[in-house]
Amino acid sequence: MIGLRPTLLAALVLAQPALAQQQPPPPPSTAPSPAQTNPLPTTTAPNPPQDLERSAAPQPEKALTPPAVPPADTRPNAASARPTLVETPGDASDVDEVSLPAKPAAILAGKAKWEEAPQSLRQSFARIEADLAKAGIAPAGRPIAVFTRTDDDGFQYEAMIPVAQAPERAPDGELRFGTTPSGKALRFSHKGSYESIDGTYETLTAYLDAKDIMVQDRFVEEYVTDLADGADDKLEVNIYALTR
């Protein structure tokens, strides 16, 4: 349950200092790139024999058929096509050492109780999207939540959506512009419902304890797929623990 997260985060913050020498990151993959599709043949079959009994008059030229337009419900989702902070996807069975870039982002502060987390975050992202649309600014990344303070009852957070470039003047209202969290981090990939995300945080805490790694007293969730509701078992979330 989501309510267990404050206890997990407390254990995370109290982790021992990092070892003086960290294990080097794994070497880059040497797997070959996917094979390219073979080119189409440059020759064609000979013309079929002409039917002498048919009129020799030329046939009217056939109109070209325009390419079919896919139905609206099958077209790629513009939001899902936005890039994540780290280009390579996460693996739910492994922990990745990554470097988070500082990207310009629209930011909206909020707070909620743990049981209201999906709804509150979803509403904050929708407000950011609406304000960006009014200002003519296109989103350039997946939604992010930076949890700045937690307790047994609830949490405070900063909802963020990356943009290509922050405007010189922020729109009127609570929306402001800044940058996403940056620096060395460990990425834990969660695949499943938001209600079951505490299991991933348990793995995160156990890993940090086993490796004697100390992290910052905040954590970052990046929603690779849209945060619909707490029971959506197709949800994918990147959880970043920024190391000290």
Short mmCIF file of C-alpha atoms in Angstrom, two decimals, residues 12-177:
data_model
loop_
_atom_site.label_atom_id
_atom_site.label_comp_id
_atom_site.label_asym_id
_atom_site.label_seq_id
_atom_site.Cartn_x
_atom_site.Cartn_y
_atom_site.Cartn_z
CA LEU A 12 16.38 5.57 2.59
CA VAL A 13 17.48 8.90 4.06
CA LEU A 14 19.25 7.20 6.99
CA ALA A 15 21.35 5.01 4.69
CA GLN A 16 25.08 4.87 5.48
CA PRO A 17 27.57 7.07 3.52
CA ALA A 18 28.59 5.78 0.13
CA LEU A 19 31.64 3.62 -0.23
CA ALA A 20 34.78 5.51 -1.15
CA GLN A 21 35.16 3.51 -4.31
CA GLN A 22 32.04 2.66 -6.29
CA GLN A 23 31.96 -0.17 -8.72
CA PRO A 24 32.57 1.10 -12.27
CA PRO A 25 29.51 1.23 -14.51
CA PRO A 26 29.05 -1.73 -16.85
CA PRO A 27 30.79 -1.41 -20.24
CA PRO A 28 28.64 -0.16 -23.11
CA SER A 29 26.75 -2.77 -25.02
CA THR A 30 28.49 -4.19 -28.08
CA ALA A 31 25.34 -5.73 -29.51
CA PRO A 32 25.08 -5.12 -33.26
CA SER A 33 22.48 -2.69 -34.53
CA PRO A 34 19.27 -4.16 -35.97
CA ALA A 35 19.54 -5.31 -39.57
CA GLN A 36 18.16 -2.94 -42.13
CA THR A 37 15.33 -3.96 -44.43
CA ASN A 38 16.49 -5.27 -47.80
CA PRO A 39 15.91 -2.78 -50.65
CA LEU A 40 13.14 -3.45 -53.12
CA PRO A 41 14.21 -5.21 -56.35
CA THR A 42 15.03 -2.87 -59.23
CA THR A 43 13.54 -5.11 -61.92
CA THR A 44 9.90 -5.76 -62.66
CA ALA A 45 8.07 -8.59 -64.34
CA PRO A 46 7.49 -8.18 -68.10
CA ASN A 47 4.20 -6.73 -69.26
CA PRO A 48 1.44 -9.34 -69.66
CA PRO A 49 0.51 -10.31 -73.24
CA GLN A 50 -1.93 -7.91 -74.82
CA ASP A 51 -5.48 -9.12 -75.51
CA LEU A 52 -5.93 -8.58 -79.27
CA GLU A 53 -9.74 -8.88 -79.03
CA ARG A 54 -9.94 -5.74 -76.86
CA SER A 55 -10.19 -2.29 -78.33
CA ALA A 56 -6.86 -0.61 -79.01
CA ALA A 57 -8.22 2.65 -77.63
CA PRO A 58 -6.18 3.87 -74.65
CA GLN A 59 -7.70 3.30 -71.23
CA PRO A 60 -8.33 6.30 -69.03
CA GLU A 61 -5.56 6.88 -66.51
CA LYS A 62 -6.41 5.50 -63.09
CA ALA A 63 -6.53 7.96 -60.22
CA LEU A 64 -3.92 7.46 -57.51
CA THR A 65 -5.38 6.21 -54.25
CA PRO A 66 -4.39 8.48 -51.35
CA PRO A 67 -2.73 6.77 -48.40
CA ALA A 68 -5.18 5.59 -45.78
CA VAL A 69 -5.42 7.75 -42.67
CA PRO A 70 -5.41 5.66 -39.49
CA PRO A 71 -8.43 6.05 -37.20
CA ALA A 72 -8.02 8.62 -34.45
CA ASP A 73 -7.91 5.96 -31.74
CA THR A 74 -4.94 4.18 -33.40
CA ARG A 75 -2.75 7.22 -34.07
CA PRO A 76 0.38 7.66 -31.94
CA ASN A 77 -0.23 9.55 -28.71
CA ALA A 78 1.75 12.80 -28.76
CA ALA A 79 2.25 12.68 -24.99
CA SER A 80 3.51 9.07 -24.98
CA ALA A 81 6.00 9.94 -27.73
CA ARG A 82 7.77 12.49 -25.54
CA PRO A 83 11.26 11.49 -24.42
CA THR A 84 12.20 10.46 -20.90
CA LEU A 85 15.06 12.05 -18.96
CA VAL A 86 17.31 9.11 -19.89
CA GLU A 87 17.01 7.89 -23.47
CA THR A 88 17.48 4.17 -22.82
CA PRO A 89 14.46 2.48 -21.19
CA GLY A 90 14.66 1.11 -17.66
CA ASP A 91 14.68 -2.57 -16.75
CA ALA A 92 12.37 -3.66 -13.93
CA SER A 93 14.76 -6.49 -13.04
CA ASP A 94 17.87 -4.32 -12.72
CA VAL A 95 19.19 -1.04 -11.29
CA ASP A 96 20.76 1.52 -13.63
CA GLU A 97 23.41 4.10 -12.84
CA VAL A 98 22.38 7.15 -14.85
CA SER A 99 23.18 10.83 -15.19
CA LEU A 100 20.12 13.07 -15.18
CA PRO A 101 20.34 16.20 -17.36
CA ALA A 102 18.98 19.53 -16.15
CA LYS A 103 16.11 20.30 -18.51
CA PRO A 104 13.91 23.43 -18.53
CA ALA A 105 10.54 22.59 -17.03
CA ALA A 106 7.19 24.08 -16.07
CA ILE A 107 6.63 23.52 -12.34
CA LEU A 108 3.55 23.50 -10.15
CA ALA A 109 3.73 22.85 -6.38
CA GLY A 110 1.13 20.72 -4.65
CA LYS A 111 0.34 18.52 -1.68
CA ALA A 112 -1.93 15.56 -1.08
CA LYS A 113 -2.68 12.61 1.15
CA TRP A 114 -1.17 9.29 0.15
CA GLU A 115 -4.47 7.75 -0.89
CA GLU A 116 -5.09 10.75 -3.18
CA ALA A 117 -1.66 10.62 -4.86
CA PRO A 118 -2.65 9.50 -8.41
CA GLN A 119 -5.59 11.90 -8.62
CA SER A 120 -3.66 14.89 -7.24
CA LEU A 121 -0.66 14.33 -9.50
CA ARG A 122 -2.84 13.80 -12.55
CA GLN A 123 -4.71 17.06 -11.89
CA SER A 124 -1.45 18.98 -11.47
CA PHE A 125 -0.09 17.67 -14.77
CA ALA A 126 -3.35 18.61 -16.49
CA ARG A 127 -3.13 22.16 -15.13
CA ILE A 128 0.44 22.50 -16.36
CA GLU A 129 -0.53 21.22 -19.80
CA ALA A 130 -3.43 23.68 -20.00
CA ASP A 131 -1.27 26.65 -18.97
CA LEU A 132 1.43 25.69 -21.46
CA ALA A 133 -1.16 25.44 -24.23
CA LYS A 134 -2.48 28.93 -23.43
CA ALA A 135 1.07 30.30 -23.56
CA GLY A 136 1.81 28.51 -26.85
CA ILE A 137 4.57 26.37 -25.29
CA ALA A 138 4.91 22.74 -26.33
CA PRO A 139 5.82 20.08 -23.73
CA ALA A 140 9.11 18.29 -24.46
CA GLY A 141 9.19 15.43 -21.97
CA ARG A 142 7.27 13.06 -19.75
CA PRO A 143 5.56 14.26 -16.52
CA ILE A 144 7.74 14.24 -13.40
CA ALA A 145 6.95 14.45 -9.67
CA VAL A 146 9.63 15.51 -7.19
CA PHE A 147 8.58 14.57 -3.66
CA THR A 148 10.01 17.27 -1.43
CA ARG A 149 8.48 16.34 1.94
CA THR A 150 6.67 13.30 3.29
CA ASP A 151 5.04 12.14 6.52
CA ASP A 152 2.53 9.51 7.60
CA ASP A 153 -0.47 11.52 6.41
CA GLY A 154 0.69 12.84 3.05
CA PHE A 155 3.35 14.54 1.01
CA GLN A 156 4.38 17.75 -0.73
CA TYR A 157 5.61 17.66 -4.29
CA GLU A 158 6.58 19.64 -7.36
CA ALA A 159 4.88 18.49 -10.56
CA MET A 160 7.05 19.15 -13.62
CA ILE A 161 6.75 18.89 -17.38
CA PRO A 162 9.94 19.51 -19.39
CA VAL A 163 9.88 22.10 -22.20
CA ALA A 164 12.33 22.91 -24.96
CA GLN A 165 12.99 26.40 -23.62
CA ALA A 166 11.59 28.39 -20.72
CA PRO A 167 9.89 31.67 -21.67
CA GLU A 168 11.37 34.98 -20.59
CA ARG A 169 8.21 35.69 -18.61
CA ALA A 170 6.15 33.04 -16.84
CA PRO A 171 2.37 33.01 -17.39
CA ASP A 172 0.19 34.55 -14.71
CA GLY A 173 -0.76 32.17 -11.91
CA GLU A 174 0.98 29.55 -9.81
CA LEU A 175 2.99 28.06 -12.68
CA ARG A 176 6.71 28.82 -12.67
CA PHE A 177 9.71 27.64 -14.65
#
